[in-house]
């Protein structure tokens, strides 16, 4: 019996040493070029599927994924952050990434195999040892869900649908849709935005506010995977130019969308007078008044869906922003969901 114990102890010491020696010897191949054995490939995917499914159980319930406000930002981000590896309906996967191990799959074919919660888990956290990155802003589950909503639309999209959705389109001379590289305008062009979009209008916004916003994205003080990727590679010197460019743009004349007049009236009263019982301040004491601090953004004419989303983020404590951001956290605290709807309707139509 005692000999058996001794054998076990020797084995317990030797096994890791042998493992270390094998690692040290250089015999273990890390070449991507030779691929995995079929059994290793099967095993790794089996582990990945089990891990994703197990964690997806605790994923919070998905918001309504058929909300069209979710698509434009996610589609544009797909082009800048995902198509480089996974290809898109407009362009195949580049030859360079096909030599990765594992190669990134064509998402059109694999997306239907996953549930919404599993896609959320993959897009939010990425997949270790494969090159599949995590979402750059971990606190923005709402952005991750917007990407899931987009992925679910991907299998039915043809090249033209995709080019339009991602804002990549220029219209050629003969009226055909032609792809262009993605720029700020792909997402922010006044002509493409409507009240139902989560992408904000920038035209005519306060220049100082725009500059503060751009700086807070680059400093990661305002979390947004979409905007962090969009401004991540810009030289800092270009930020003032971009802020000046959008501040100087004339806002497009817009059609007023049909909104419930009683809702707008409720928003007006709250914006003008606040509500003392819930410590809600009058929004118009800071926003959209003559002589206001230029660090305070204009809200009038902003998209209702965007206003709702940002107020919800302030309430959740995840909006971040410039050094003035704390003022808004206090201002948004006492708002009920119906107040947020009313204020967003009011300011978007103002
Ligand atoms: C640097 C390359 C790279 C980028 C960029 C990338 N991915 Fe991936 N992705 C991969 C690889 C490699 C896999 C395969 C993982 C595996 O086989 O386990 C993968 C897997 C996936 C899967 C699971 C598919 C399946 O069935 O295995 C989804 C969904 C996905 N990626 C979505 C995205 C989205 C959305 C983005 C952009 C936000 C993105 N990926 C960006 C490389 C990338
Ligand atoms: C892929 C789409 C996309 C691209 C490209 C993009 N943006 Fe954005 N932008 C967004 C979204 C979505 C938001 C809202 C993010 C949030 O929730 O904070 C945003 C927010 C902003 C804001 C904050 C506005 C406000 O009212 O607080 C500024 C400023 C801005 N973008 C400027 C730019 C500039 C300049 C560029 C080009 C360098 C650019 N964006 C490129 C989608 C995009
Ligand atoms: C004490 C001044 C103050 C009051 C009162 C105030 N705000 Fe703000 N608000 C700000 C500042 C400052 C910012 C910009 C924060 C930043 O730079 O990140 C802001 C940002 C916002 C934004 C984000 C805009 C964008 O483009 O992203 C919304 C939406 C907003 N406020 C709505 C409201 C509403 C609705 C009320 C009334 C309930 C209100 N605010 C009351 C100062 C105020």
Short mmCIF file of C-alpha atoms and ligand atoms in Angstrom, two decimals:
data_model
loop_
_atom_site.label_atom_id
_atom_site.label_comp_id
_atom_site.label_asym_id
_atom_site.label_seq_id
_atom_site.Cartn_x
_atom_site.Cartn_y
_atom_site.Cartn_z
CA UNK A 1 0.00 0.00 0.00
CA UNK A 2 2.77 2.44 1.03
CA UNK A 3 4.61 1.72 -2.26
CA UNK A 4 1.47 2.69 -4.24
CA UNK A 5 1.34 6.03 -2.40
CA UNK A 6 4.99 6.63 -3.20
CA UNK A 7 4.33 5.89 -6.89
CA UNK A 8 1.47 8.34 -6.92
CA UNK A 9 3.56 11.09 -5.32
CA UNK A 10 6.39 10.55 -7.81
CA UNK A 11 3.88 10.64 -10.66
CA UNK A 12 2.29 13.84 -9.33
CA UNK A 13 5.69 15.53 -9.32
CA UNK A 14 6.89 14.04 -12.62
CA UNK A 15 3.80 14.74 -14.73
CA UNK A 16 3.96 18.53 -14.54
CA UNK A 17 7.73 18.41 -14.98
CA UNK A 18 7.31 16.32 -18.15
CA UNK A 19 4.70 18.80 -19.34
CA UNK A 20 7.10 21.67 -18.71
CA UNK A 21 9.92 19.80 -20.46
CA UNK A 22 7.68 19.20 -23.49
CA UNK A 23 6.77 22.90 -23.61
CA UNK A 24 10.43 23.86 -23.23
CA UNK A 25 11.62 21.43 -25.95
CA UNK A 26 9.77 23.32 -28.72
CA UNK A 27 8.26 20.05 -30.03
CA UNK A 28 4.70 21.32 -29.55
CA UNK A 29 3.64 23.05 -32.79
CA UNK A 30 1.83 26.40 -32.61
CA UNK A 31 1.70 26.66 -36.40
CA UNK A 32 -1.64 27.87 -37.71
CA UNK A 33 -0.64 26.62 -41.19
CA UNK A 34 -0.90 22.93 -40.28
CA UNK A 35 -4.46 23.20 -38.91
CA UNK A 36 -5.96 21.11 -36.09
CA UNK A 37 -6.47 17.36 -36.15
CA UNK A 38 -10.15 16.69 -36.87
CA UNK A 39 -10.56 15.42 -33.29
CA UNK A 40 -8.96 18.56 -31.77
CA UNK A 41 -11.17 20.76 -33.96
CA UNK A 42 -14.26 18.84 -32.87
CA UNK A 43 -13.22 18.99 -29.22
CA UNK A 44 -12.51 22.75 -29.22
CA UNK A 45 -15.85 23.57 -30.84
CA UNK A 46 -17.66 21.24 -28.48
CA UNK A 47 -16.09 23.04 -25.51
CA UNK A 48 -16.91 26.43 -27.04
CA UNK A 49 -20.56 25.54 -27.69
CA UNK A 50 -21.04 24.17 -24.18
CA UNK A 51 -19.41 27.20 -22.58
CA UNK A 52 -21.49 29.67 -24.61
CA UNK A 53 -24.75 27.78 -23.97
CA UNK A 54 -24.10 27.46 -20.23
CA UNK A 55 -23.37 31.16 -19.82
CA UNK A 56 -26.26 32.25 -22.04
CA UNK A 57 -28.65 30.80 -19.43
CA UNK A 58 -27.96 33.75 -17.14
CA UNK A 59 -28.19 36.36 -19.91
CA UNK A 60 -30.88 38.91 -19.14
CA UNK A 61 -33.98 38.80 -21.28
CA UNK A 62 -33.49 40.36 -24.71
CA UNK A 63 -35.13 43.73 -25.36
CA UNK A 64 -37.50 43.70 -28.39
CA UNK A 65 -35.05 42.92 -31.20
CA UNK A 66 -37.40 44.00 -34.00
CA UNK A 67 -36.95 47.66 -32.95
CA UNK A 68 -35.59 49.35 -36.10
CA UNK A 69 -33.66 51.90 -33.98
CA UNK A 70 -31.15 49.12 -33.23
CA UNK A 71 -30.05 48.44 -36.80
CA UNK A 72 -28.21 51.47 -38.30
CA UNK A 73 -25.46 51.86 -35.67
CA UNK A 74 -24.88 48.11 -35.50
CA UNK A 75 -24.78 47.72 -39.29
CA UNK A 76 -22.21 50.51 -39.63
CA UNK A 77 -20.17 49.03 -36.81
CA UNK A 78 -20.32 45.59 -38.43
CA UNK A 79 -18.57 47.06 -41.47
CA UNK A 80 -15.79 48.70 -39.41
CA UNK A 81 -15.41 46.10 -36.65
CA UNK A 82 -16.50 42.70 -37.97
CA UNK A 83 -16.48 42.50 -41.80
CA UNK A 84 -12.67 42.62 -41.81
CA UNK A 85 -12.75 39.04 -40.47
CA UNK A 86 -16.23 37.68 -41.25
CA UNK A 87 -16.83 39.33 -44.63
CA UNK A 88 -20.29 40.78 -45.36
CA UNK A 89 -23.04 40.40 -47.95
CA UNK A 90 -21.12 43.02 -50.00
CA UNK A 91 -17.70 41.36 -49.86
CA UNK A 92 -16.22 37.93 -49.09
CA UNK A 93 -13.76 37.16 -46.32
CA UNK A 94 -10.22 38.41 -47.10
CA UNK A 95 -7.69 35.66 -48.00
CA UNK A 96 -5.45 36.75 -45.09
CA UNK A 97 -8.03 35.91 -42.42
CA UNK A 98 -8.93 32.59 -44.08
CA UNK A 99 -5.46 31.46 -42.98
CA UNK A 100 -6.33 32.11 -39.31
CA UNK A 101 -6.84 29.10 -37.05
CA UNK A 102 -9.79 28.77 -36.70
CA UNK A 103 -10.80 30.86 -39.73
CA UNK A 104 -13.68 33.28 -38.93
CA UNK A 105 -16.91 31.66 -40.18
CA UNK A 106 -19.27 33.18 -42.74
CA UNK A 107 -21.87 34.47 -40.27
CA UNK A 108 -24.77 34.25 -42.74
CA UNK A 109 -24.66 30.47 -42.45
CA UNK A 110 -23.89 30.04 -38.73
CA UNK A 111 -26.04 32.74 -37.08
CA UNK A 112 -29.30 30.71 -37.31
CA UNK A 113 -27.65 27.94 -35.21
CA UNK A 114 -27.44 30.19 -32.14
CA UNK A 115 -30.16 31.53 -29.83
CA UNK A 116 -30.41 35.29 -29.12
CA UNK A 117 -28.84 34.83 -25.67
CA UNK A 118 -25.95 32.79 -27.13
CA UNK A 119 -25.23 35.43 -29.78
CA UNK A 120 -25.25 38.05 -27.00
CA UNK A 121 -22.75 35.99 -25.02
CA UNK A 122 -20.40 35.58 -28.04
CA UNK A 123 -20.58 39.22 -29.16
CA UNK A 124 -20.20 40.64 -25.63
CA UNK A 125 -17.39 38.41 -24.41
CA UNK A 126 -15.64 37.17 -27.58
CA UNK A 127 -14.04 33.70 -27.84
CA UNK A 128 -10.64 33.05 -26.26
CA UNK A 129 -7.76 31.66 -28.37
CA UNK A 130 -9.59 32.29 -31.65
CA UNK A 131 -9.15 35.98 -32.47
CA UNK A 132 -12.87 36.70 -31.90
CA UNK A 133 -12.75 39.96 -29.88
CA UNK A 134 -14.95 41.03 -26.93
CA UNK A 135 -17.25 44.11 -27.22
CA UNK A 136 -15.02 47.16 -26.60
CA UNK A 137 -17.42 48.77 -24.07
CA UNK A 138 -18.42 46.05 -21.58
CA UNK A 139 -21.04 48.22 -19.82
CA UNK A 140 -23.08 48.76 -23.02
CA UNK A 141 -25.32 45.69 -23.16
CA UNK A 142 -27.78 47.78 -25.19
CA UNK A 143 -25.18 48.09 -27.97
CA UNK A 144 -24.45 44.36 -27.85
CA UNK A 145 -28.18 43.64 -28.24
CA UNK A 146 -28.29 45.98 -31.23
CA UNK A 147 -25.55 43.89 -32.85
CA UNK A 148 -27.55 40.71 -32.10
CA UNK A 149 -30.59 42.32 -33.76
CA UNK A 150 -28.47 43.09 -36.81
CA UNK A 151 -26.91 39.59 -36.95
CA UNK A 152 -30.39 38.07 -37.01
CA UNK A 153 -31.21 40.13 -40.10
CA UNK A 154 -27.92 39.22 -41.81
CA UNK A 155 -28.93 35.84 -43.34
CA UNK A 156 -31.66 37.49 -45.47
CA UNK A 157 -29.59 40.50 -46.56
CA UNK A 158 -28.25 40.83 -50.10
CA UNK A 159 -25.37 43.18 -50.97
CA UNK A 160 -27.65 46.12 -51.69
CA UNK A 161 -29.65 45.77 -48.44
CA UNK A 162 -26.39 45.62 -46.52
CA UNK A 163 -24.82 48.63 -48.22
CA UNK A 164 -27.93 50.65 -47.46
CA UNK A 165 -28.26 49.48 -43.85
CA UNK A 166 -24.64 50.17 -42.99
CA UNK A 167 -24.77 53.67 -44.49
CA UNK A 168 -21.99 52.70 -46.90
CA UNK A 169 -23.83 53.85 -49.92
CA UNK A 170 -23.02 56.51 -52.37
CA UNK A 171 -25.49 56.76 -55.19
CA UNK A 172 -23.71 56.42 -58.56
CA UNK A 173 -24.44 58.59 -61.62
CA UNK A 174 -26.97 56.22 -63.06
CA UNK A 175 -28.73 55.86 -59.70
CA UNK A 176 -27.15 52.50 -58.76
CA UNK A 177 -26.07 51.91 -55.19
CA UNK A 178 -22.30 51.74 -54.89
CA UNK A 179 -20.18 51.01 -51.84
CA UNK A 180 -17.96 53.68 -50.25
CA UNK A 181 -15.52 53.38 -47.34
CA UNK A 182 -17.15 54.11 -43.98
CA UNK A 183 -16.83 57.66 -42.60
CA UNK A 184 -18.58 59.75 -39.93
CA UNK A 185 -21.18 60.63 -42.57
CA UNK A 186 -22.04 56.96 -43.23
CA UNK A 187 -23.71 56.99 -39.84
CA UNK A 188 -24.33 60.67 -39.03
CA UNK A 189 -25.49 62.21 -42.34
CA UNK A 190 -28.54 64.37 -41.57
CA UNK A 191 -30.38 63.00 -44.58
CA UNK A 192 -30.21 59.42 -43.27
CA UNK A 193 -31.37 60.03 -39.72
CA UNK A 194 -34.89 59.99 -38.37
CA UNK A 195 -36.64 60.23 -35.05
CA UNK A 196 -36.46 56.48 -34.56
CA UNK A 197 -32.65 56.28 -34.71
CA UNK A 198 -30.16 55.70 -31.90
CA UNK A 199 -27.55 57.59 -33.95
CA UNK A 200 -27.61 61.24 -32.83
CA UNK A 201 -27.90 64.27 -35.09
CA UNK A 202 -24.81 66.43 -34.87
CA UNK A 203 -25.65 69.28 -37.25
CA UNK A 204 -25.82 72.62 -35.42
CA UNK A 205 -24.92 71.07 -32.04
CA UNK A 206 -22.77 73.18 -29.69
CA UNK A 207 -19.14 72.94 -30.84
CA UNK A 208 -17.71 72.68 -27.33
CA UNK A 209 -20.16 69.93 -26.45
CA UNK A 210 -19.22 67.95 -29.60
CA UNK A 211 -15.53 68.30 -28.83
CA UNK A 212 -16.07 67.20 -25.22
CA UNK A 213 -18.06 64.20 -26.43
CA UNK A 214 -15.36 63.12 -28.91
CA UNK A 215 -12.67 63.49 -26.26
CA UNK A 216 -14.69 61.48 -23.76
CA UNK A 217 -15.09 58.63 -26.28
CA UNK A 218 -11.35 58.52 -27.01
CA UNK A 219 -10.56 58.66 -23.28
CA UNK A 220 -13.14 55.86 -22.74
CA UNK A 221 -14.95 58.11 -20.25
CA UNK A 222 -18.10 57.72 -22.31
CA UNK A 223 -18.45 54.03 -23.10
CA UNK A 224 -19.67 53.14 -26.60
CA UNK A 225 -18.14 50.25 -28.57
CA UNK A 226 -19.47 51.82 -31.76
CA UNK A 227 -18.04 55.31 -31.25
CA UNK A 228 -14.80 54.10 -29.63
CA UNK A 229 -14.02 52.11 -32.77
CA UNK A 230 -15.11 55.00 -35.03
CA UNK A 231 -12.77 57.55 -33.38
CA UNK A 232 -10.11 55.14 -32.10
CA UNK A 233 -7.69 55.62 -35.00
CA UNK A 234 -8.14 59.38 -35.46
CA UNK A 235 -5.27 61.72 -34.53
CA UNK A 236 -6.28 63.91 -31.55
CA UNK A 237 -5.67 67.06 -33.64
CA UNK A 238 -8.57 66.16 -35.94
CA UNK A 239 -11.18 66.21 -33.15
CA UNK A 240 -11.58 70.04 -33.03
CA UNK A 241 -11.95 70.09 -36.84
CA UNK A 242 -14.69 67.47 -36.73
CA UNK A 243 -16.50 69.27 -33.90
CA UNK A 244 -16.34 72.57 -35.83
CA UNK A 245 -17.50 70.86 -39.04
CA UNK A 246 -20.68 69.44 -37.48
CA UNK A 247 -21.41 72.51 -35.32
CA UNK A 248 -21.32 74.62 -38.49
CA UNK A 249 -23.68 72.35 -40.45
CA UNK A 250 -27.23 73.62 -40.88
CA UNK A 251 -29.75 71.15 -39.40
CA UNK A 252 -31.99 69.74 -42.14
CA UNK A 253 -35.58 70.94 -42.23
CA UNK A 254 -37.45 67.96 -40.90
CA UNK A 255 -40.95 66.70 -41.13
CA UNK A 256 -42.53 66.50 -37.71
CA UNK A 257 -43.41 62.91 -36.96
CA UNK A 258 -46.90 62.24 -35.67
CA UNK A 259 -46.66 62.20 -31.88
CA UNK A 260 -49.34 62.22 -29.23
CA UNK A 261 -50.01 65.97 -28.45
CA UNK A 262 -50.83 65.17 -24.80
CA UNK A 263 -47.43 63.45 -24.42
CA UNK A 264 -45.62 66.45 -25.93
CA UNK A 265 -47.55 68.81 -23.64
CA UNK A 266 -46.58 66.73 -20.60
CA UNK A 267 -42.94 66.93 -21.74
CA UNK A 268 -43.17 70.70 -22.20
CA UNK A 269 -44.47 71.29 -18.67
CA UNK A 270 -41.74 69.10 -17.17
CA UNK A 271 -38.98 70.70 -19.30
CA UNK A 272 -40.09 74.22 -18.35
CA UNK A 273 -40.92 73.76 -14.69
CA UNK A 274 -39.44 70.44 -13.50
CA UNK A 275 -41.18 68.65 -10.61
CA UNK A 276 -40.17 69.62 -7.10
CA UNK A 277 -41.63 66.52 -5.39
CA UNK A 278 -39.19 64.22 -7.29
CA UNK A 279 -36.33 66.75 -7.41
CA UNK A 280 -36.60 66.89 -11.22
CA UNK A 281 -35.04 70.20 -12.35
CA UNK A 282 -36.38 72.27 -15.24
CA UNK A 283 -34.41 70.93 -18.21
CA UNK A 284 -34.67 74.28 -19.96
CA UNK A 285 -32.78 75.97 -17.14
CA UNK A 286 -29.64 74.38 -18.65
CA UNK A 287 -30.55 73.21 -22.14
CA UNK A 288 -31.59 75.19 -25.22
CA UNK A 289 -31.78 78.66 -23.77
CA UNK A 290 -30.04 81.86 -24.85
CA UNK A 291 -26.73 82.34 -23.09
CA UNK A 292 -26.56 78.74 -21.91
CA UNK A 293 -23.19 77.23 -21.06
CA UNK A 294 -21.82 75.90 -24.42
CA UNK A 295 -20.82 72.66 -22.67
CA UNK A 296 -24.55 71.86 -22.36
CA UNK A 297 -25.89 70.13 -25.47
CA UNK A 298 -28.85 71.28 -27.55
CA UNK A 299 -31.69 68.82 -27.34
CA UNK A 300 -34.26 70.45 -29.65
CA UNK A 301 -34.69 68.46 -32.86
CA UNK A 302 -32.63 65.52 -31.57
CA UNK A 303 -33.97 62.04 -32.40
CA UNK A 304 -36.53 60.86 -29.86
CA UNK A 305 -35.13 57.30 -29.75
CA UNK A 306 -31.63 58.64 -29.04
CA UNK A 307 -32.87 60.96 -26.26
CA UNK A 308 -34.74 58.07 -24.62
CA UNK A 309 -31.70 55.83 -24.82
CA UNK A 310 -29.31 58.43 -23.34
CA UNK A 311 -31.69 59.30 -20.47
CA UNK A 312 -31.96 55.59 -19.66
CA UNK A 313 -28.14 55.35 -19.65
CA UNK A 314 -27.84 58.36 -17.30
CA UNK A 315 -30.30 56.66 -14.95
CA UNK A 316 -28.40 53.37 -15.07
CA UNK A 317 -25.19 55.29 -14.28
CA UNK A 318 -23.49 54.01 -17.48
CA UNK A 319 -23.72 57.08 -19.77
CA UNK A 320 -20.41 58.60 -18.72
CA UNK A 321 -19.48 61.77 -20.59
CA UNK A 322 -17.48 64.92 -20.02
CA UNK A 323 -16.59 66.45 -16.66
CA UNK A 324 -20.12 68.00 -16.70
CA UNK A 325 -21.75 64.56 -16.89
CA UNK A 326 -22.53 64.41 -13.14
CA UNK A 327 -25.02 67.29 -13.56
CA UNK A 328 -27.16 65.04 -15.72
CA UNK A 329 -26.97 62.03 -13.43
CA UNK A 330 -28.64 64.17 -10.76
CA UNK A 331 -31.13 65.66 -13.23
CA UNK A 332 -32.24 62.24 -14.54
CA UNK A 333 -32.61 60.51 -11.14
CA UNK A 334 -36.25 61.39 -10.43
CA UNK A 335 -37.60 60.67 -13.93
CA UNK A 336 -40.19 57.90 -14.36
CA UNK A 337 -40.25 55.95 -17.66
CA UNK A 338 -43.35 57.94 -18.75
CA UNK A 339 -41.46 61.20 -18.08
CA UNK A 340 -38.62 60.02 -20.31
CA UNK A 341 -41.08 59.26 -23.12
CA UNK A 342 -42.74 62.66 -22.71
CA UNK A 343 -39.48 64.64 -22.59
CA UNK A 344 -38.04 62.78 -25.60
CA UNK A 345 -41.20 63.43 -27.62
CA UNK A 346 -41.21 67.11 -26.60
CA UNK A 347 -37.56 67.86 -27.37
CA UNK A 348 -37.54 65.90 -30.64
CA UNK A 349 -40.45 67.99 -31.94
CA UNK A 350 -39.23 71.31 -30.54
C1 LIG B 1 -9.97 39.38 -35.77
C2 LIG B 1 -11.02 38.63 -36.42
C3 LIG B 1 -12.45 38.76 -35.92
C4 LIG B 1 -13.19 39.91 -35.73
C5 LIG B 1 -12.73 41.36 -35.93
C6 LIG B 1 -14.51 39.48 -35.35
N1 LIG B 1 -14.57 38.11 -35.27
FE1 LIG B 1 -16.23 36.98 -34.83
N2 LIG B 1 -15.09 35.30 -34.90
C7 LIG B 1 -13.76 35.24 -35.27
C8 LIG B 1 -13.33 33.86 -35.23
C9 LIG B 1 -11.93 33.36 -35.57
C10 LIG B 1 -14.45 33.09 -34.83
C11 LIG B 1 -14.52 31.57 -34.67
C12 LIG B 1 -14.55 31.15 -33.24
C13 LIG B 1 -14.62 29.63 -33.15
O1 LIG B 1 -14.52 28.95 -34.16
O2 LIG B 1 -14.78 29.17 -32.03
C14 LIG B 1 -15.54 34.03 -34.64
C15 LIG B 1 -16.83 33.67 -34.24
C16 LIG B 1 -17.91 34.51 -34.23
C17 LIG B 1 -19.27 34.10 -33.97
C18 LIG B 1 -19.71 32.66 -33.66
C19 LIG B 1 -19.90 31.94 -34.96
C20 LIG B 1 -19.73 30.45 -34.85
O3 LIG B 1 -20.70 29.73 -35.12
O4 LIG B 1 -18.60 30.03 -34.52
C21 LIG B 1 -20.06 35.23 -34.06
C22 LIG B 1 -21.57 35.31 -33.89
C23 LIG B 1 -19.18 36.34 -34.35
N3 LIG B 1 -17.88 35.87 -34.45
C24 LIG B 1 -19.60 37.65 -34.51
C25 LIG B 1 -18.72 38.73 -34.67
C26 LIG B 1 -19.14 40.12 -34.64
C27 LIG B 1 -20.57 40.62 -34.50
C28 LIG B 1 -18.01 40.87 -34.78
C29 LIG B 1 -17.88 42.39 -34.75
C30 LIG B 1 -18.38 43.05 -33.55
C31 LIG B 1 -16.88 39.95 -34.90
N4 LIG B 1 -17.36 38.67 -34.82
C32 LIG B 1 -15.57 40.35 -35.07
C33 LIG B 1 -12.97 36.30 -35.64
C34 LIG B 1 -13.33 37.64 -35.61
C1 LIG B 2 -20.91 53.04 -37.22
C2 LIG B 2 -21.69 54.24 -37.02
C3 LIG B 2 -20.96 55.50 -36.56
C4 LIG B 2 -19.83 56.07 -37.11
C5 LIG B 2 -19.00 55.58 -38.28
C6 LIG B 2 -19.61 57.28 -36.35
N1 LIG B 2 -20.56 57.42 -35.37
FE1 LIG B 2 -20.66 58.94 -34.02
N2 LIG B 2 -22.17 57.96 -33.06
C7 LIG B 2 -22.73 56.75 -33.43
C8 LIG B 2 -23.61 56.28 -32.38
C9 LIG B 2 -24.41 54.98 -32.38
C10 LIG B 2 -23.56 57.26 -31.36
C11 LIG B 2 -24.22 57.21 -29.98
C12 LIG B 2 -23.23 56.51 -29.06
C13 LIG B 2 -23.58 56.55 -27.58
O1 LIG B 2 -24.56 55.89 -27.18
O2 LIG B 2 -22.85 57.21 -26.81
C14 LIG B 2 -22.64 58.30 -31.82
C15 LIG B 2 -22.35 59.46 -31.09
C16 LIG B 2 -21.54 60.49 -31.55
C17 LIG B 2 -21.33 61.77 -30.86
C18 LIG B 2 -21.98 62.20 -29.57
C19 LIG B 2 -23.17 63.10 -29.90
C20 LIG B 2 -24.00 63.52 -28.72
O3 LIG B 2 -25.05 64.14 -28.94
O4 LIG B 2 -23.61 63.26 -27.57
C21 LIG B 2 -20.44 62.48 -31.62
C22 LIG B 2 -19.91 63.88 -31.31
C23 LIG B 2 -20.12 61.67 -32.78
N3 LIG B 2 -20.79 60.48 -32.70
C24 LIG B 2 -19.23 62.07 -33.79
C25 LIG B 2 -18.75 61.20 -34.78
C26 LIG B 2 -17.65 61.52 -35.68
C27 LIG B 2 -16.90 62.84 -35.71
C28 LIG B 2 -17.45 60.40 -36.44
C29 LIG B 2 -16.37 60.15 -37.50
C30 LIG B 2 -15.01 60.18 -36.99
C31 LIG B 2 -18.44 59.41 -36.05
N4 LIG B 2 -19.20 59.93 -35.02
C32 LIG B 2 -18.57 58.16 -36.62
C33 LIG B 2 -22.49 56.09 -34.63
C34 LIG B 2 -21.39 56.34 -35.46
C1 LIG B 3 -27.72 71.54 -14.32
C2 LIG B 3 -27.80 71.54 -15.76
C3 LIG B 3 -28.66 70.47 -16.42
C4 LIG B 3 -30.00 70.20 -16.19
C5 LIG B 3 -30.93 70.85 -15.18
C6 LIG B 3 -30.35 69.18 -17.16
N1 LIG B 3 -29.27 68.84 -17.92
FE1 LIG B 3 -29.23 67.49 -19.43
N2 LIG B 3 -27.22 67.74 -19.67
C7 LIG B 3 -26.47 68.65 -18.94
C8 LIG B 3 -25.08 68.52 -19.35
C9 LIG B 3 -23.92 69.34 -18.81
C10 LIG B 3 -25.03 67.49 -20.33
C11 LIG B 3 -23.79 66.99 -21.06
C12 LIG B 3 -23.02 65.97 -20.26
C13 LIG B 3 -21.74 65.61 -20.95
O1 LIG B 3 -21.01 66.52 -21.37
O2 LIG B 3 -21.43 64.43 -21.05
C14 LIG B 3 -26.40 67.04 -20.51
C15 LIG B 3 -26.76 66.04 -21.41
C16 LIG B 3 -28.08 65.66 -21.63
C17 LIG B 3 -28.48 64.68 -22.62
C18 LIG B 3 -27.58 63.92 -23.59
C19 LIG B 3 -27.56 64.66 -24.90
C20 LIG B 3 -26.71 64.03 -25.97
O3 LIG B 3 -26.63 64.62 -27.05
O4 LIG B 3 -26.13 62.98 -25.74
C21 LIG B 3 -29.84 64.57 -22.53
C22 LIG B 3 -30.73 63.66 -23.35
C23 LIG B 3 -30.28 65.48 -21.48
N3 LIG B 3 -29.19 66.14 -20.96
C24 LIG B 3 -31.61 65.65 -21.11
C25 LIG B 3 -32.02 66.43 -20.02
C26 LIG B 3 -33.37 66.48 -19.55
C27 LIG B 3 -34.54 65.73 -20.18
C28 LIG B 3 -33.39 67.30 -18.45
C29 LIG B 3 -34.56 67.65 -17.57
C30 LIG B 3 -35.14 66.54 -16.85
C31 LIG B 3 -32.03 67.78 -18.28
N4 LIG B 3 -31.22 67.24 -19.24
C32 LIG B 3 -31.63 68.65 -17.26
C33 LIG B 3 -26.93 69.56 -18.01
C34 LIG B 3 -28.21 69.59 -17.50
#
